mmCIF file of C-alpha atoms in Angstrom:
data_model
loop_
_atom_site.group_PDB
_atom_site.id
_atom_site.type_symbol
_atom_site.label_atom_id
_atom_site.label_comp_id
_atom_site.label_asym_id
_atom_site.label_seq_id
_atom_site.Cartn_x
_atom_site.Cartn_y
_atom_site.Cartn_z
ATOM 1 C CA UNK A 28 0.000 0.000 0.000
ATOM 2 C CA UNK A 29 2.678 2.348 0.656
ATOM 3 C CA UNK A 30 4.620 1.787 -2.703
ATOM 4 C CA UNK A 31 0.722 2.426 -3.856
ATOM 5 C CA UNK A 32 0.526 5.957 -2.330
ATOM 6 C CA UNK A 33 4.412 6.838 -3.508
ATOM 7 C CA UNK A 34 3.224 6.024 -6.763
ATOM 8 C CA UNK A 35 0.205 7.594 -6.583
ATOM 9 C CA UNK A 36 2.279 10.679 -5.306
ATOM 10 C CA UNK A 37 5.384 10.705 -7.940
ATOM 11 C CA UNK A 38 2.428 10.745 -10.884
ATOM 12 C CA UNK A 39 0.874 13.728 -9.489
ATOM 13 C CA UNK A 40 3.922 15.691 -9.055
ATOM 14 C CA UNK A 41 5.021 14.361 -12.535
ATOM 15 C CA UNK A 42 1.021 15.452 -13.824
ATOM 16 C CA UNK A 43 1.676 19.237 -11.940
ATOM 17 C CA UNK A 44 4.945 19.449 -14.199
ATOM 18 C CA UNK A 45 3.957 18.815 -17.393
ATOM 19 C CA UNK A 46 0.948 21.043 -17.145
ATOM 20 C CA UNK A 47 1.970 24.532 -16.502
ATOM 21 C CA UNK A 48 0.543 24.999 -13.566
ATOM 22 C CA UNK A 49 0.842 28.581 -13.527
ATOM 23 C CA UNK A 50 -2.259 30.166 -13.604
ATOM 24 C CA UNK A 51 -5.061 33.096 -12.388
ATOM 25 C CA UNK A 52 -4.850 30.760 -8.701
ATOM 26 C CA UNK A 53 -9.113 31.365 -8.898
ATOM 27 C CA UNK A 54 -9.672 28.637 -5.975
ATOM 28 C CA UNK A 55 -7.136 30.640 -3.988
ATOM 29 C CA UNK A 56 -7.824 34.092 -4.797
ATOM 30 C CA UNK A 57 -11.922 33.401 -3.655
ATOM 31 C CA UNK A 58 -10.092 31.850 -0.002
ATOM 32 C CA UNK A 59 -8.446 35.359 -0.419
ATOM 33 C CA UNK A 60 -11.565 38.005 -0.849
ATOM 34 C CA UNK A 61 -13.134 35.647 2.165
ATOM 35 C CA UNK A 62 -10.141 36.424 4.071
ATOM 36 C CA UNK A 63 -10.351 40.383 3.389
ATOM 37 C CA UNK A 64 -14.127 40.173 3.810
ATOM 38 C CA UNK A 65 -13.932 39.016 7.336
ATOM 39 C CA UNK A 66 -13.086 42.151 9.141
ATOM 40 C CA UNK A 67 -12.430 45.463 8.417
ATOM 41 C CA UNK A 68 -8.958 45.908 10.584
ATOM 42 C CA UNK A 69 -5.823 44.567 8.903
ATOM 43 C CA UNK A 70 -4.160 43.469 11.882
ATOM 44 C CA UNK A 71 -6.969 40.701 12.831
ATOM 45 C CA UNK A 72 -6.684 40.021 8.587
ATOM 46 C CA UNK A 73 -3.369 38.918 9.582
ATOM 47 C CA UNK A 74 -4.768 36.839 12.307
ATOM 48 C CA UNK A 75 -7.393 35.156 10.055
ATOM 49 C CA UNK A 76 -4.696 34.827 7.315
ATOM 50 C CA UNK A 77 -2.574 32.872 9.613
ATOM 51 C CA UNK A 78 -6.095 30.619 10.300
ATOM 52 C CA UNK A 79 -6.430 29.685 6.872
ATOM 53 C CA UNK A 80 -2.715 28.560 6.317
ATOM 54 C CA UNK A 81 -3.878 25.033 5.970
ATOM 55 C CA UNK A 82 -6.701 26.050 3.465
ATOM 56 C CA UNK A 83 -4.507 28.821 1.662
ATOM 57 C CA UNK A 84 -2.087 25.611 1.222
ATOM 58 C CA UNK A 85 -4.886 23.210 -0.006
ATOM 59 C CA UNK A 86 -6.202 26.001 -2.399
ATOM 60 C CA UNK A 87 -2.708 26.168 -4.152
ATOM 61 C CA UNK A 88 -2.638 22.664 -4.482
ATOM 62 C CA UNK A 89 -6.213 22.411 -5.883
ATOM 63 C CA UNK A 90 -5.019 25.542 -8.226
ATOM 64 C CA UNK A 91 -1.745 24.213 -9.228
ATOM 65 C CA UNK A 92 -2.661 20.778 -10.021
ATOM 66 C CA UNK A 93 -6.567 21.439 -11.244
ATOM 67 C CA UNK A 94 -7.595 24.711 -12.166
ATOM 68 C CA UNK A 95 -4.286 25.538 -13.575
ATOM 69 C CA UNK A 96 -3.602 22.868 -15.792
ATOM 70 C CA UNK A 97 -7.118 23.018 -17.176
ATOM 71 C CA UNK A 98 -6.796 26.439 -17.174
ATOM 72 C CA UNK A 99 -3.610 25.920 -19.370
ATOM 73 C CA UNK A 100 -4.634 23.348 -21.751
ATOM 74 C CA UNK A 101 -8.200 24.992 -22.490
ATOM 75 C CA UNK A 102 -7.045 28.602 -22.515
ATOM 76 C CA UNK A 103 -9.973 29.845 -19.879
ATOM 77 C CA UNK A 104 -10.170 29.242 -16.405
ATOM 78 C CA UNK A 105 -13.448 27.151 -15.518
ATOM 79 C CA UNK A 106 -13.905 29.047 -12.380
ATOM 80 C CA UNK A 107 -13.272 32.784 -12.992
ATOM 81 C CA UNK A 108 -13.186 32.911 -17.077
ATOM 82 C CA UNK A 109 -10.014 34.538 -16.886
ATOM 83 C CA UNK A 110 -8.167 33.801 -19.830
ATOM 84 C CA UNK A 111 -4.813 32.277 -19.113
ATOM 85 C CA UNK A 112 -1.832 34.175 -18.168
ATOM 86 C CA UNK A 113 0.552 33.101 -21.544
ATOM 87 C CA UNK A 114 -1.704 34.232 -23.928
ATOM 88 C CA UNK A 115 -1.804 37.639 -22.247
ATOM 89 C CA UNK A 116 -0.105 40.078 -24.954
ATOM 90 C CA UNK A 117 2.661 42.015 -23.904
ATOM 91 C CA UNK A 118 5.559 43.641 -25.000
ATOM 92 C CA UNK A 119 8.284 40.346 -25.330
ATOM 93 C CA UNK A 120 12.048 40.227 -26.265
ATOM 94 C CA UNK A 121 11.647 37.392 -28.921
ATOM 95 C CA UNK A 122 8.853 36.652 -30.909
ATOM 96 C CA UNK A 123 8.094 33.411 -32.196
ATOM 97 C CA UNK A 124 4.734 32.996 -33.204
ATOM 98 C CA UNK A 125 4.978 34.353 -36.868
ATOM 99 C CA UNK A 126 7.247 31.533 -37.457
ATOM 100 C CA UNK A 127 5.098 28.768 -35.890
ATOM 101 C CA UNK A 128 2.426 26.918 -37.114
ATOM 102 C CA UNK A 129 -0.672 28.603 -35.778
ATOM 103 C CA UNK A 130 -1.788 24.993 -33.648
ATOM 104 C CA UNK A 131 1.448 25.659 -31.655
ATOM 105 C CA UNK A 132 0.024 29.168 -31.007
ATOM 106 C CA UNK A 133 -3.141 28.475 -28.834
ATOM 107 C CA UNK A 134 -4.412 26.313 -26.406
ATOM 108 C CA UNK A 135 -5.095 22.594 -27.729
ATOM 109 C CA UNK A 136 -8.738 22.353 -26.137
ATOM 110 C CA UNK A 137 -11.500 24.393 -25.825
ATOM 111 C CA UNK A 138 -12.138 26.011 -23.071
ATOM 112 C CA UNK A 139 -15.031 24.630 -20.323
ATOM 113 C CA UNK A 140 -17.825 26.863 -19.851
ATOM 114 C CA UNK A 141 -20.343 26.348 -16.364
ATOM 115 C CA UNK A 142 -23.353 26.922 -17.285
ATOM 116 C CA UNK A 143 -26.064 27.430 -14.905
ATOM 117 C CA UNK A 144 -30.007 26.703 -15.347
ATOM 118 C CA UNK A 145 -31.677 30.108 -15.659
ATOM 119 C CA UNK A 146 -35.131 28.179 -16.086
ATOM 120 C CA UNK A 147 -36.969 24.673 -16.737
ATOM 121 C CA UNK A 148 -40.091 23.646 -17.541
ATOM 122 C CA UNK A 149 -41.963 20.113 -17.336
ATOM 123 C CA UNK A 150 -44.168 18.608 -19.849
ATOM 124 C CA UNK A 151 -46.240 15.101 -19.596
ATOM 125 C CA UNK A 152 -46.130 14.221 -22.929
ATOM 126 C CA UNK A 153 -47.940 10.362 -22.086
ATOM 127 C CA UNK A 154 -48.502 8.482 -19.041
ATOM 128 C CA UNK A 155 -45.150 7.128 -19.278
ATOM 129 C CA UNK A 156 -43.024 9.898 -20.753
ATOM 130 C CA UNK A 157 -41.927 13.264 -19.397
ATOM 131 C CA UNK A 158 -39.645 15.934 -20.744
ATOM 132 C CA UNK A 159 -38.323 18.893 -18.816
ATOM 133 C CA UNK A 160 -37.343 21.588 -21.045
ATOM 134 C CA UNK A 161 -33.973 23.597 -19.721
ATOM 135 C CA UNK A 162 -32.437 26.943 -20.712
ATOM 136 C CA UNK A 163 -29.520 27.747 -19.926
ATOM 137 C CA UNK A 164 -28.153 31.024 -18.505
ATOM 138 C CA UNK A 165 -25.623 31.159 -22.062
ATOM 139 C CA UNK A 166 -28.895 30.923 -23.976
ATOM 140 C CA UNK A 167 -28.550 27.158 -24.395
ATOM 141 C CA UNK A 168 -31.596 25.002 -24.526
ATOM 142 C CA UNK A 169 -31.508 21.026 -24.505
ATOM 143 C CA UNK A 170 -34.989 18.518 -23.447
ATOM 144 C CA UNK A 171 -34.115 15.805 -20.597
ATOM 145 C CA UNK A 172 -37.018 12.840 -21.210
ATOM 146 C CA UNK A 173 -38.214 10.126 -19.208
ATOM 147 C CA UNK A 174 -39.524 7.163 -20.441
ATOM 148 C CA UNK A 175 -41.108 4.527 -18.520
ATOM 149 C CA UNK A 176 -40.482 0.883 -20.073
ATOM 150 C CA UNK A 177 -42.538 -1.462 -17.774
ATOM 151 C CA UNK A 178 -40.014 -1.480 -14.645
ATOM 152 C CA UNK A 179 -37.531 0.668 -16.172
ATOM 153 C CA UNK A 180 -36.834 3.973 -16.882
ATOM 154 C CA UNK A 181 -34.419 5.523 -19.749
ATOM 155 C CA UNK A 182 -33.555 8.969 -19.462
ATOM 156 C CA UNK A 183 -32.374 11.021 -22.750
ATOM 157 C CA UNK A 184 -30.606 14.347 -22.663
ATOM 158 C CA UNK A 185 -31.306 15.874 -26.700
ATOM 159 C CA UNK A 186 -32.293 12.244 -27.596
ATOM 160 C CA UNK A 187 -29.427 10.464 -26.410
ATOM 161 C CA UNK A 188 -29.960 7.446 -23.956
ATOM 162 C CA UNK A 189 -27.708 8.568 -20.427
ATOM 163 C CA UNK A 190 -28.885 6.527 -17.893
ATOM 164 C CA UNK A 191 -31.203 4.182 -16.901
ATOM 165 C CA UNK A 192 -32.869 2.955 -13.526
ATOM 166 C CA UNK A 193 -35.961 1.267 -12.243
ATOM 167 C CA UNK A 194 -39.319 1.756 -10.486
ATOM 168 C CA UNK A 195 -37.902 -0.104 -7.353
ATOM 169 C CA UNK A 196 -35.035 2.237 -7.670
ATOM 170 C CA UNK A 197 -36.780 5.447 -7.554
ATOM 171 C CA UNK A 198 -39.601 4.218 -5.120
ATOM 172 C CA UNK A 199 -36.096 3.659 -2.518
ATOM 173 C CA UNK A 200 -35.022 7.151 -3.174
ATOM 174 C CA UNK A 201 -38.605 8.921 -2.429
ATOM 175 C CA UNK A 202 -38.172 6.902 0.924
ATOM 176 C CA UNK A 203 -34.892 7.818 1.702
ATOM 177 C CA UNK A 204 -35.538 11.377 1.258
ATOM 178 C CA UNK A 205 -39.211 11.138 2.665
#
């Protein structure tokens, strides 16, 4: 187990290398504004900064080795939107890019987008089928259907089958929750 958890260890710190973890720090910069946010007087901010150690430490961490890298790869933080700190322009000593091919210019992915429900709507179409129709808060719209097969039920996000449960199922989760 212990050769397990090096392992596990030496591929993370091999995964934060190779991934620029340099970034906008958004996980750590929100532990920030809650630190200023606390009190007015900067001496007890120094007090609650020297609380959050351990979580200023774990943000970094989450930042360097999450947020960062897919901050990096996709060009856009998924937290803050901030576009990523190398493709900021700025006055440089040697430029490159006019000599590169443009895929070596930009980030390889595209960037990840939250997007929030700004409203849904639900619709019986049949005894056995329901669709709730979503828009999102980017203007998106997609249709999530039920459809009741006997003892089973087949859910479809745009008309493509993602998951699947049964009556039994859904009858133990309305009694768990009841």
């Amino acid at each position: 187990m212990k050769k397990f958890g090096l392992k596990v260890l030496g591929m993370a710190a091999l995964a934060a290398s190779l991934t620029g973890c340099i970034g906008s720090n958004a996980v750590t910069g929100y532990v920030m504004k809650f630190n200023l946010e606390v009190v007015d007087n900067r001496y007890a901010r120094g007090g609650v900064n020297m609380l959050l150690a351990p979580v200023y430490a774990l943000s970094v961490a989450v930042d360097s080795l999450v947020f960062n890298s897919i901050e990096f790869w996709s060009g856009k933080n998924p937290i803050n939107g901030k576009p990523h700190i190398f493709d900021s322009k700025t006055k440089t000593m040697y430029n490159m890019n006019d000599d590169l091919d443009p895929s070596l210019t930009e980030a390889p992915l595209d960037p990840i987008t939250m997007r929030e429900v700004e409203s849904s709507t639900f619709e019986a179409i049949d005894e056995n089928t329901i669709e709730m129709h979503v828009t999102y808060n980017n203007g998106d719209k997609s249709v999530v259907t039920g459809v009741r097969d006997g003892e089973n039920v087949n859910y479809y996000v745009d008309g493509e089958l993602v998951s699947q449960t049964t009556m039994t199922q859904l009858e133990t989760l309305t009694n768990e929750q009841a």
